[in-house]
Each structure stands twice: as structure tokens, then as C-alpha cells.
Short mmCIF file of C-alpha atoms in Angstrom, two decimals:
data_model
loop_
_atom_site.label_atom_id
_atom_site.label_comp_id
_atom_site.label_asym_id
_atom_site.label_seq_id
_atom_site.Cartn_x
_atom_site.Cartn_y
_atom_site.Cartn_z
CA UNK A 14 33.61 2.01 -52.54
CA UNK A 15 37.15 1.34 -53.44
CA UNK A 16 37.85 4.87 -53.46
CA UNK A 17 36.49 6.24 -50.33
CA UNK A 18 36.58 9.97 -49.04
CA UNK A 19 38.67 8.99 -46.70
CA UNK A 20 37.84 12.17 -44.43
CA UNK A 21 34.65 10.60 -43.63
CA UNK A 22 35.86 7.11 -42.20
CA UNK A 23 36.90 7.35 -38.76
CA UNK A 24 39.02 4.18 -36.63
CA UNK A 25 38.02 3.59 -33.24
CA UNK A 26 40.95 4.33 -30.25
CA UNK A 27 40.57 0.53 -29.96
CA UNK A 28 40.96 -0.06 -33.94
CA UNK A 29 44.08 1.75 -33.07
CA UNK A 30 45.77 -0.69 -31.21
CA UNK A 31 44.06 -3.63 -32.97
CA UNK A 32 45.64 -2.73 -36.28
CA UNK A 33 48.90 -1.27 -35.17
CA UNK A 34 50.74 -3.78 -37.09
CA UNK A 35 48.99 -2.23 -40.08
CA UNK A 36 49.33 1.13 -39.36
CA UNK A 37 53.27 0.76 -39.05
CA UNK A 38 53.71 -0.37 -42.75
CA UNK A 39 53.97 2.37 -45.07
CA UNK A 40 52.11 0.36 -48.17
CA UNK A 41 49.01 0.21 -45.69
CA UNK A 42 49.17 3.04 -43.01
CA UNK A 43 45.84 5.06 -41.44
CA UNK A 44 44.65 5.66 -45.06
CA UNK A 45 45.63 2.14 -45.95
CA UNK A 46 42.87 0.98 -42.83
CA UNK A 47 40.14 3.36 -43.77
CA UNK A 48 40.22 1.78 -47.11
CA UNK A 49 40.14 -2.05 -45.06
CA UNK A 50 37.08 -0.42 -43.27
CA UNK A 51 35.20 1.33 -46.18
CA UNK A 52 35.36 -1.93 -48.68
CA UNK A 53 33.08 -4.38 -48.64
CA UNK A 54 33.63 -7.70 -49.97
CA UNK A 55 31.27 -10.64 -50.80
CA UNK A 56 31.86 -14.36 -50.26
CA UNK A 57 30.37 -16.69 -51.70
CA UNK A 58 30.12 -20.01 -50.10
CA UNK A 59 31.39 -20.84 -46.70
CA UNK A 60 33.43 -23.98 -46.98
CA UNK A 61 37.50 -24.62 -47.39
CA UNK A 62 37.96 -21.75 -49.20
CA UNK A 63 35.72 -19.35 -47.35
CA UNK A 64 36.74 -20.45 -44.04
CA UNK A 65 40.36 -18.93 -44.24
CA UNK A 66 39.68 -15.91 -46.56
CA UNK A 67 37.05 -14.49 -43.91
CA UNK A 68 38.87 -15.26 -41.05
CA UNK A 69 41.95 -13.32 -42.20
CA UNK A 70 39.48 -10.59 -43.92
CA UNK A 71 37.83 -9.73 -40.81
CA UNK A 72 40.89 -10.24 -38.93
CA UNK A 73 42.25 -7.26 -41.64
CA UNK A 74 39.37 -4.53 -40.92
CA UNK A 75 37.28 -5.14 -43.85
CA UNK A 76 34.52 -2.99 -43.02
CA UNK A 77 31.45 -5.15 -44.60
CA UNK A 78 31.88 -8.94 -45.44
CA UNK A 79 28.81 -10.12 -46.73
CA UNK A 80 28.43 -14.41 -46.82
CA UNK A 81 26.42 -16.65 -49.78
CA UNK A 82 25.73 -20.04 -48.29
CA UNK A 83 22.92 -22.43 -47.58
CA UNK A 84 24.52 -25.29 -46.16
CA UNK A 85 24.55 -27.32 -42.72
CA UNK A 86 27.81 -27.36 -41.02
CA UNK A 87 28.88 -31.16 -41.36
CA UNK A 88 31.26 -33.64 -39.22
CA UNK A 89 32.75 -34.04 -42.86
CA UNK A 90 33.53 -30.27 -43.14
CA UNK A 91 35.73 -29.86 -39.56
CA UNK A 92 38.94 -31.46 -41.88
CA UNK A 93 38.98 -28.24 -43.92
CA UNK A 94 36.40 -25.78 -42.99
CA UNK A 95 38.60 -24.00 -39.75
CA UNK A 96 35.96 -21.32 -39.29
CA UNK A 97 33.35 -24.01 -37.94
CA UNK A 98 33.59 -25.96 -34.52
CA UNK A 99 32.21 -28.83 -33.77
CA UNK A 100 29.59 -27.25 -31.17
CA UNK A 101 27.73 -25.91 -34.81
CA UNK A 102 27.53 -29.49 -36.46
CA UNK A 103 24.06 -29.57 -37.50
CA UNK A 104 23.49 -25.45 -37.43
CA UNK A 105 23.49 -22.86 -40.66
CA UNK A 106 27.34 -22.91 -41.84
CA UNK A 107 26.64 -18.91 -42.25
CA UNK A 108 25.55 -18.28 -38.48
CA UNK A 109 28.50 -20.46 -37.58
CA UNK A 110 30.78 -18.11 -39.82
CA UNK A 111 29.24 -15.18 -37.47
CA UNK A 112 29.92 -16.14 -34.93
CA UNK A 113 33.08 -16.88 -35.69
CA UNK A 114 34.07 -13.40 -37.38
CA UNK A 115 32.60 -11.30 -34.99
CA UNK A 116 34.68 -13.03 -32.16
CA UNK A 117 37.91 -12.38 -34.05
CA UNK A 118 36.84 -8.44 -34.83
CA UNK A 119 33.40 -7.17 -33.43
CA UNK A 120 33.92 -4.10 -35.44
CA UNK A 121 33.15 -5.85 -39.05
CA UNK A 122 29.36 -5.67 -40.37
CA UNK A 123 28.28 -9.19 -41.39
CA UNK A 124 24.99 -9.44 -43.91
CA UNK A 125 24.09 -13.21 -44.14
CA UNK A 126 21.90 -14.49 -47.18
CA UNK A 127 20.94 -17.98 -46.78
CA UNK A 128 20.16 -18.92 -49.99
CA UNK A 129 21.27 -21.00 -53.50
CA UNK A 130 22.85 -17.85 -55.65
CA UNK A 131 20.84 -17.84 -58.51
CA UNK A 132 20.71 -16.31 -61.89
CA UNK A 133 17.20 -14.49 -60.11
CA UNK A 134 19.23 -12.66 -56.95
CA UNK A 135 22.96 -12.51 -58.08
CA UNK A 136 22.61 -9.37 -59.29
CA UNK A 137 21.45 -8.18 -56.30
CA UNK A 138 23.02 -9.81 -53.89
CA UNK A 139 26.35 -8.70 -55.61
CA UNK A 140 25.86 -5.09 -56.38
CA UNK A 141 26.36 -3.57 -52.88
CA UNK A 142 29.81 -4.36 -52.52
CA UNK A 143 33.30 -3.72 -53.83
CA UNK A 144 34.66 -7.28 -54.31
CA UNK A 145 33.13 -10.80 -54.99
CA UNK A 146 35.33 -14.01 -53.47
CA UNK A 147 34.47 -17.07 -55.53
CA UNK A 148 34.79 -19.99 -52.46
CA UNK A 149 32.23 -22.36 -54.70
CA UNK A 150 32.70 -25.94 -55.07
CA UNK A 151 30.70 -26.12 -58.85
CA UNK A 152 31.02 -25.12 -62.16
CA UNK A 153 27.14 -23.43 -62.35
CA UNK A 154 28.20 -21.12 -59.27
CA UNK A 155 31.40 -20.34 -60.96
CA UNK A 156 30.01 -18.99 -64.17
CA UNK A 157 27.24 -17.64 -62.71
CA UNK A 158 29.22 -15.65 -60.84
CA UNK A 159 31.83 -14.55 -63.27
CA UNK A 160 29.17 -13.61 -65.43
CA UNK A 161 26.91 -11.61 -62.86
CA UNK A 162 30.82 -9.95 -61.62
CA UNK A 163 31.44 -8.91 -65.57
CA UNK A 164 28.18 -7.32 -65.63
CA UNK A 165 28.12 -5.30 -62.59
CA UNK A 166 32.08 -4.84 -62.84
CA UNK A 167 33.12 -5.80 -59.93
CA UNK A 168 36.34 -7.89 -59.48
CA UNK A 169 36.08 -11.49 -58.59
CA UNK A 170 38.58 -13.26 -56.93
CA UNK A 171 38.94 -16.87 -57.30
CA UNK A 172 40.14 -20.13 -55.82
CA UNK A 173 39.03 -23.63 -56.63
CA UNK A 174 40.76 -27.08 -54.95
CA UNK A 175 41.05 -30.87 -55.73
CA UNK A 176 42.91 -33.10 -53.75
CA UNK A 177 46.34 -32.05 -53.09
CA UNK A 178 46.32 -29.24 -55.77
CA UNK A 179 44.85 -25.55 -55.99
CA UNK A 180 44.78 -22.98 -58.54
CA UNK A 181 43.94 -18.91 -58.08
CA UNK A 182 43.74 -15.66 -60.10
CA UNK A 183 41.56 -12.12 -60.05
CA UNK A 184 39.28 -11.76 -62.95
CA UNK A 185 37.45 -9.19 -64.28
CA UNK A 186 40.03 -5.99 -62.73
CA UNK A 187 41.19 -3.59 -64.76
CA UNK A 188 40.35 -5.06 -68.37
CA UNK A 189 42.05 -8.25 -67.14
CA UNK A 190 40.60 -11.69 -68.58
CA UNK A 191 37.11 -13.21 -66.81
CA UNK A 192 36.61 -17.15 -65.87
CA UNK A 193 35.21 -17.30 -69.35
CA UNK A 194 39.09 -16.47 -70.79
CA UNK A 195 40.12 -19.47 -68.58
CA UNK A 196 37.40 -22.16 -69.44
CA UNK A 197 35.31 -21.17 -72.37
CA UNK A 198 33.07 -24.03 -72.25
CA UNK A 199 32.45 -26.07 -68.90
CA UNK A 200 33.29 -29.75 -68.68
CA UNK A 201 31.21 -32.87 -68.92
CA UNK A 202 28.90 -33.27 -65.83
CA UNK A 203 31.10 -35.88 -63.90
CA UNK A 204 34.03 -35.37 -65.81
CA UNK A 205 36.21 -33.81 -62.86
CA UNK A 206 35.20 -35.47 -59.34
CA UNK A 207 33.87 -33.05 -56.44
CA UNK A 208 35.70 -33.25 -53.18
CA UNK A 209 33.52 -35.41 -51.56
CA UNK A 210 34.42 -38.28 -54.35
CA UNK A 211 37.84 -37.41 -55.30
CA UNK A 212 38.81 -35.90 -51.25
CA UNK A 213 41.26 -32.91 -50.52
CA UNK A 214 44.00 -32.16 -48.29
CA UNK A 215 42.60 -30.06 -45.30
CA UNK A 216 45.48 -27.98 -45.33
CA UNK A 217 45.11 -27.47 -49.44
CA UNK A 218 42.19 -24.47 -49.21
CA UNK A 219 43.83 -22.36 -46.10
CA UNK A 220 47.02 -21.96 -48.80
CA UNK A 221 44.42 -20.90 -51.66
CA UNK A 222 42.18 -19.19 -49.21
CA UNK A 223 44.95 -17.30 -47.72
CA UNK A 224 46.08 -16.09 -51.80
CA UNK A 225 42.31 -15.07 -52.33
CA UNK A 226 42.17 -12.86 -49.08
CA UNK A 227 45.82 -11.28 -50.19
CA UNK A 228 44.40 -10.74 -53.34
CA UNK A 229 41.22 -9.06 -52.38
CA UNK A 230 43.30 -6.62 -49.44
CA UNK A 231 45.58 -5.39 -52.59
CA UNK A 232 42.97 -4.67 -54.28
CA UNK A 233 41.44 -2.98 -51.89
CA UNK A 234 44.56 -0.84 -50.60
CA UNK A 235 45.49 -0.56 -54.05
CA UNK A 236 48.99 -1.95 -53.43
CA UNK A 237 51.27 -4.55 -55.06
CA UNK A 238 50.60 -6.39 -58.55
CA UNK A 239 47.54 -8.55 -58.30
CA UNK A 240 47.03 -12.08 -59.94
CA UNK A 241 45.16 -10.41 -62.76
CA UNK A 242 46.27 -12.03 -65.97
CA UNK A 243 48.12 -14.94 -64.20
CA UNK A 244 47.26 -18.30 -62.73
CA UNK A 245 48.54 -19.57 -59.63
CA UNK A 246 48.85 -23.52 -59.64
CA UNK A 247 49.87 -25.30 -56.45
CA UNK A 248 50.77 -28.53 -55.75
CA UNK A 249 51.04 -29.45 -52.30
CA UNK A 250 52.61 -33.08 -52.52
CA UNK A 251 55.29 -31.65 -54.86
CA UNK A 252 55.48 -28.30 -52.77
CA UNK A 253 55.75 -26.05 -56.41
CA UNK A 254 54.14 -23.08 -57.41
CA UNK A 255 53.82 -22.31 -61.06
CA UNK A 256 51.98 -19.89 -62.69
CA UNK A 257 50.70 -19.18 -66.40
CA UNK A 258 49.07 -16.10 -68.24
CA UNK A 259 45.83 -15.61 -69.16
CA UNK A 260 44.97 -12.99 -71.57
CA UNK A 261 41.26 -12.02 -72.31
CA UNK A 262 40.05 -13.90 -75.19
CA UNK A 263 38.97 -11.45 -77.79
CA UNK A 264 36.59 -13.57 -80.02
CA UNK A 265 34.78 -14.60 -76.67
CA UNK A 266 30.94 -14.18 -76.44
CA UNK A 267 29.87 -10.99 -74.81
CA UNK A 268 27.59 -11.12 -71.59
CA UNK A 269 24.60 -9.61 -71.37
CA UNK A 270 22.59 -11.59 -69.40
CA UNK A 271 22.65 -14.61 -67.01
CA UNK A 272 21.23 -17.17 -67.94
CA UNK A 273 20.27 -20.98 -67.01
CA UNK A 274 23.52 -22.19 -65.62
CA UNK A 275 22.84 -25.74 -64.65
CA UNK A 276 21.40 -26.29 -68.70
CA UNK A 277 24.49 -24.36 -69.61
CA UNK A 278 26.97 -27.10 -67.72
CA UNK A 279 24.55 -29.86 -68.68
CA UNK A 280 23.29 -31.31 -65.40
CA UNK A 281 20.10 -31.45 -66.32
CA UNK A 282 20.88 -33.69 -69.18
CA UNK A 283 23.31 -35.38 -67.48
CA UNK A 284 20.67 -36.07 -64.92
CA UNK A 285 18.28 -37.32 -67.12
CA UNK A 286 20.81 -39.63 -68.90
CA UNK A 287 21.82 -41.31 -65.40
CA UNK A 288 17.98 -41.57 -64.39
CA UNK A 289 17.54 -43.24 -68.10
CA UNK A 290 20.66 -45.34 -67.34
CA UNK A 291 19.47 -46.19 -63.75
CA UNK A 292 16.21 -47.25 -64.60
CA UNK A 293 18.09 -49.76 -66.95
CA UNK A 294 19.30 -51.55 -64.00
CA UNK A 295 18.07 -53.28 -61.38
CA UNK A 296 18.15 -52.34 -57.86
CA UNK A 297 17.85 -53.09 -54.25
CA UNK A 298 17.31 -51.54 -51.02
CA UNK A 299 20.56 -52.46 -48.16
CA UNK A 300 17.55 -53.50 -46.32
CA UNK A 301 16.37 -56.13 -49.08
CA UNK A 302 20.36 -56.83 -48.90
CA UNK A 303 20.69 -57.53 -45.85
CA UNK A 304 17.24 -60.21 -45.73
CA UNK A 305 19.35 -61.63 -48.29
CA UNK A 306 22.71 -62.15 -46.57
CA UNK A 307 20.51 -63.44 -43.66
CA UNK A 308 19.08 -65.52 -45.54
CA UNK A 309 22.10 -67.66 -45.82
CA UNK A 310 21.04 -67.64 -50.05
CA UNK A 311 24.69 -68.40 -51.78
CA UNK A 312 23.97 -67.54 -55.15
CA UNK A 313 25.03 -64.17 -55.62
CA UNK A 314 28.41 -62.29 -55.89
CA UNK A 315 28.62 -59.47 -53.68
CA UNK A 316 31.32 -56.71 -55.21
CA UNK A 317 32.40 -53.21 -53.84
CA UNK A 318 33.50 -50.93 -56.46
CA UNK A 319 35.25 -48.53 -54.09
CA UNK A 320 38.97 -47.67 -53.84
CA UNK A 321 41.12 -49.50 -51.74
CA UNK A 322 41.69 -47.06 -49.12
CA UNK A 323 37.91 -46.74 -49.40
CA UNK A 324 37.42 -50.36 -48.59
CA UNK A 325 40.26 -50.44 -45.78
CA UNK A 326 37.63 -47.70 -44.19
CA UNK A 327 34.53 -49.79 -43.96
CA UNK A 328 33.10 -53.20 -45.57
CA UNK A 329 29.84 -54.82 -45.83
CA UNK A 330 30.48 -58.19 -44.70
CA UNK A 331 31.43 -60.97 -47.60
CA UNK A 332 31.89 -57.94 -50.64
CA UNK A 333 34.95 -58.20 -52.64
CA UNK A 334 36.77 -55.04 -53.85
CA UNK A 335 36.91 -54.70 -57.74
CA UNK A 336 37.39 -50.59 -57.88
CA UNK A 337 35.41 -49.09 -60.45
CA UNK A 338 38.94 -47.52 -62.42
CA UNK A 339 39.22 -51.50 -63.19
CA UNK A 340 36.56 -52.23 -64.34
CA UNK A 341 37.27 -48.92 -66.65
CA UNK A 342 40.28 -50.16 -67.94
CA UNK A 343 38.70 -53.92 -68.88
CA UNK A 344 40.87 -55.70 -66.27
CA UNK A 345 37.98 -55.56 -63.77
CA UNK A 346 35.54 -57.22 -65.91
CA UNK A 347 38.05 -60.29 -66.33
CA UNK A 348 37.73 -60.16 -62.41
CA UNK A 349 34.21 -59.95 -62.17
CA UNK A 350 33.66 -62.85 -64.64
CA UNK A 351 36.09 -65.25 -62.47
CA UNK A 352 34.11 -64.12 -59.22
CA UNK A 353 30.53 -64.92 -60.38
CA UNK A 354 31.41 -67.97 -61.69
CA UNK A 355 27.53 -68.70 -63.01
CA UNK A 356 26.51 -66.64 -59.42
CA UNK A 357 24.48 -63.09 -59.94
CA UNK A 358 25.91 -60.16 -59.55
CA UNK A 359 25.51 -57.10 -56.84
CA UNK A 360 27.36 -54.50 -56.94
CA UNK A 361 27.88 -51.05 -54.53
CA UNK A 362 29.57 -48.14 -54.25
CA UNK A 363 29.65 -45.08 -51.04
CA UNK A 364 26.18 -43.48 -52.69
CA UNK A 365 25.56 -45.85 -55.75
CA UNK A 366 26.77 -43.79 -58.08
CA UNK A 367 29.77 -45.72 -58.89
CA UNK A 368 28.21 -48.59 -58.96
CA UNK A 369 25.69 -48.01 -61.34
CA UNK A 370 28.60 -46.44 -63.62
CA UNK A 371 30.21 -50.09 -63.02
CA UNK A 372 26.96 -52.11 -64.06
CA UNK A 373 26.53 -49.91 -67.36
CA UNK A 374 29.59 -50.98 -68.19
CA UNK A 375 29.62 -54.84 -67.35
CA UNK A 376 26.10 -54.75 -68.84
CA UNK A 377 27.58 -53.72 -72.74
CA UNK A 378 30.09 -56.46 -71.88
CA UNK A 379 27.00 -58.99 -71.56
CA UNK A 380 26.65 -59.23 -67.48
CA UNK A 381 23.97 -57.95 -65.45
CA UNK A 382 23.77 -57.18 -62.02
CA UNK A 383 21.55 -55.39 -59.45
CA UNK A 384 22.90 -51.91 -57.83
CA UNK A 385 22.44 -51.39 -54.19
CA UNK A 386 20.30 -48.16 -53.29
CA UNK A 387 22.47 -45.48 -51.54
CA UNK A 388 25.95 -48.06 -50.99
CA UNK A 389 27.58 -48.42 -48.24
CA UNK A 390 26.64 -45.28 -46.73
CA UNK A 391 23.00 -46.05 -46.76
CA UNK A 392 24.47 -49.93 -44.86
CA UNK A 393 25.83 -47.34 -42.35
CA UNK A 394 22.73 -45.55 -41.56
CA UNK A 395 19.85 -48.07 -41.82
CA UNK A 396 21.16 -51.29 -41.32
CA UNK A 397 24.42 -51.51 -39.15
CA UNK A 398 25.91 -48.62 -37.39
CA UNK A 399 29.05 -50.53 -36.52
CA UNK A 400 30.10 -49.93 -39.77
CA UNK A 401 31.92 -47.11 -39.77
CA UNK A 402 30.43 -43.86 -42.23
CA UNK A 403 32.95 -41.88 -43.73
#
């Protein structure tokens, strides 16, 4: 309903005073705030990005905010995540959210769907409201959402965040470009790291959360010139903004229907190529690990494939650090040959992931080894709690 009969919509004499500030600017004003309440915008995913942009949307007067997420509110999440506390650790991130919103303005409607958006309910999850707010973490949810926006026409804001840099823009508004204009074809599976491998800032996704919530409120008030056609770039070490244009691509496929986005970005393939590669190597429980650090047995080479500042976190007793980006490069497997020195090789990551990318490689350059099941994290949980879980 972005263009309301605003002779039906009504503020409360307590709305009154609660948006005053509002009211008092001439770009927003009482029509302004019956727009705020009439719109109704959906979020998808609850995390760094969604955390800020609802807080400050309800905080507005959107009328409806409707929330996409399926996930467990996490000790990991608290960094970043400001709309969760750490009394909901444990609990549905979207009840948490709730809570949250309805504390900061009572007056908001919240409709909560705890579930995976899929290509089966996008449609309808979407089509009820005004706006969509991308807060996803992965390239499926991103097209899949781009591509459900573009055929319902709805305008989808977006944010996405790695490390210490962020990036924003409105697609799909007024004939603008779509994600599609911005990354035709998805990247390798693995090819850019998620936050929980590569980390982020914790103050990185309030900055692109706060653009995203600007963003939708112009929209919505129909004020200002939107980020529709232009990309934001921040970098927070370096303090800069930048921005460049994006124009629709007009040889790009047309969308009629969603389709299998997971195939589409390759993770199923990419699965089954790691399960292929996995079953290629040997493994080992940290249990079966730890029998055999007991054991006092000194022919094997324990080595940690971690970063440093990964490795200054937590240890497992007697590993040596050869990071994985080493071993890349061919310097690391110089290392690991001097270590072993005719001993066999272990080798572990945080999940065993990295690890196993580490043993592929010193396997082509003639050395086996044997991964360790789940890393250091799985150490952590099953065999000594002292070391610390990160």
C-alpha cells in the first residue's frame, strides 16, 4: 500500500507525541506518518543486518513488519545481532525480534514465519507487503529473493557484509536494475567465505542496516533519491564510502519463474564433490585422537591449519600451526614435509573443512594424512571443555 487513502489511517493521541520529531519535518509530517503506518515491509532474516533495520523500522511507525527466519539465537550472534539479549540464547531468533520490537513501539503489527524461504512459499510470504529487506547471509536466499521481488514487483532493498566491508542498493524500483544486473551468475560454492569463516566487525551491519532502513522509509514516504541504480561500498578500516552505477542489463534473462536455487549456485554439486573428496581421505573421531595422544604413540605429526589469531584462541595440545593459505601458496607443504620427518600426518581445522581442503592438496603433492572429524570445535565439546570454543 504505498499509496494509501490517507483519510482512512488514523495516529493514536499517544502516536502523537511518540513521533513528534517526525511530525515537525516538513519531508515527513502527519501524511508523511500515515504512510510509516500504512506500509508494510518484509525482512528477511534476523541477523546483523536485520537486527538494526527493524529496530529503527519499528522505532519509525512502520505499520506491519513482517520477519523470515528459522534460526536459534546464538552466544556467537550477541557481537552483531543488537536486537537479541543474552536471556534468548537458545530461543527462536524471530520471537526474540518480538519481543524486542514491540518493546520499542507496541503499536507495530509483527507476522512471524518460522521457516527456510523457499522457491514453494516466497511468493506468498512476499506478496502482502509493500517492501522486501534482503538481511540474508547466502547467495540461494539472495536470488531467490530478487527473483520472487521482480515477479511480484515489489522493491527489495539490500545489504550484504564481510569482514570490515559492506555494500547496499534498492533493486527492482521504478525500472531500476535487479540483483541479477549486479551478479549475473553466482560464484563458486566456497569461493567467498561466510561470516562465520571469514568473521565481521560487529559494528559493520548496524552502518549497512541503518542505509537499508533509510532506504526502505524513502521509499515509503516517497522522499529523497533512493540507492536505485547505485551501489554503496563501505569500508570500515579505511572509513570511505564509494559508490558505483548499476544500470539494468538489457540482454539479461527474463524471470518467470523461481526455480531450484541451491542447483542454480551449485551446492549441491559442490556438496557432492567435497563428500567425493572426503571419502578420499581418511579420518578420525577427536575421541580416537585423543586415545591416541594418551597413548603416549610418537609417530604422528599433529598440524592445525587455522589462522594465527585462530590458534592464539584455542590449541589442542602438541598441534603445530601451518594455516591452510600456506599450504595454498606451496610454502606450507615445504613446512609440512620438514615436520613429519618420516612421522604420519593429522591434520585439523575449527569444523574440518579446512582441513580436508589442506589434505587434498598435500595428497596431489604425494603426502597423506588423516582429517580430524569436526576440528577443534568438536575437541571443545566432546573431549575437553577447557579449551576454549569460539
Amino acid at each position: 500500500m504505498l499509496d494509501p487513502n490517507l483519510d482512512e489511517i488514523q495516529l493514536l493521541p499517544e502516536e502523537y507525541a511518540r513521533y513528534s520529531r517526525h511530525l515537525i519535518l516538513p519531508e515527513v509530517g502527519l501524511d508523511g506518518q500515515k504512510r510509516l503506518k500504512a506500509a508494510s515491509v518484509l525482512c528477511v532474516g534476523t541477523g546483523g543486518l536485520g537486527s538494526p533495520l527493524l529496530l529503527y523500522l519499528a522505532a519509525a511507525g512502520v505499520g506491519r513488519l513482517g520477519i523470515v527466519d528459522f534460526d536459534v539465537v546464538d552466544h556467537s550472534n550477541l557481537q552483531r545481532q543488537v536486537i537479541h539479549g543474552t536471556s534468548w540464547v537458545g530461543k527462536p531468533k524471530i520471537e526474540s525480534a518480538k519481543d524486542r520490537i514491540q518493546e520499542i513501539n507496541p503499536y507495530c503489527q509483527v507476522d512471524l514465519y518460522e521457516t527456510a524461504l523457499s522457491s514453494t512459499n516466497a511468493l506468498d510470504i512476499i506478496r502482502p507487503y509493500d517492501i522486501v529487506v534482503d538481511g540474508t547471509d547466502n547467495f540461494p536466499t539472495r536470488y531467490l529473493v530478487n527473483d520472487a521481488c521482480v515477479l511480484l514487483d515489489k522493491p527489495n532493498v539490500y545489504g550484504s557484509i564481510f569482514r570490515f566491508e559492506g555494500q547496499a542498493t534498492v533493486f527492482n524500483y521504478q525500472g531500476g536494475p535487479n540483483y541479477r544486473d549486479l551478479y549475473p551468475e553466482p560464484p563458486p560454492p566456497g569461493m567467498v567465505p561466510s561470516c562465520a569463516e571469514g568473521g565481521v566487525l560487529g559494528i559493520l551491519p548496524g552502518i549497512i542496516g541503518v542505509i537499508q532502513a533509510t532506504e526502505t522509509v524513502k521509499i515509503i514516504l516517497g522522499q529523497g533519491t533512493t540507492l536505485s541504480g547505485r551501489l554503496v561500498l563501505y569500508n570500515a578500516l579505511e572509513m570511505k564510502f564509494r559508490e558505483l552505477k548499476l544500470r539494468p542489463n538489457p540482454v539479461r534473462p527474463v524471470i518467470e519463474t523461481l526455480i531450484d536455487y541451491e542447483q542454480f549456485c551449485g551446492i549441491p554439486q559442490a556438496q557432492a564433490a567435497e563428500a567425493e573428496q572426503q571419502s578420499m581421505l581418511a579420518e578420525m573421531t577427536v575421541t580416537e585422537l585423543k586415545q591416541l595422544i594418551d597413548s603416549g604413540a610418537d609417530d604422528f605429526v599433529l598440524i592445525d591449519v587455522r589462522n594465527p589469531n585462530e590458534y592464539d584462541i584455542a590449541k589442542i595440545p602438541g598441534s603445530i600451526l601451518i594455516p591452510l593459505p600456506d599450504i595454498e601458496q606451496g610454502k606450507g607443504i615445504e613446512q609440512v614435509k620438514a615436520v613429519l620427518n618420516g612421522h604420519r600426518l593429522i591434520a585439523h581445522c575449527k569444523m574440518g573443512g579446512r582441513s580436508a581442503k589442506a589434505l587434498a592438496i598435500l595428497q596431489a603433492a604425494g603426502i597423506e594424512g588423516t582429517n580430524v572429524k569436526g576440528g577443534i570445535q568438536a575437541w571443545s565439546r566432546e573431549v575437553d571443555a577447557a579449551v576454549l570454543e569460539y
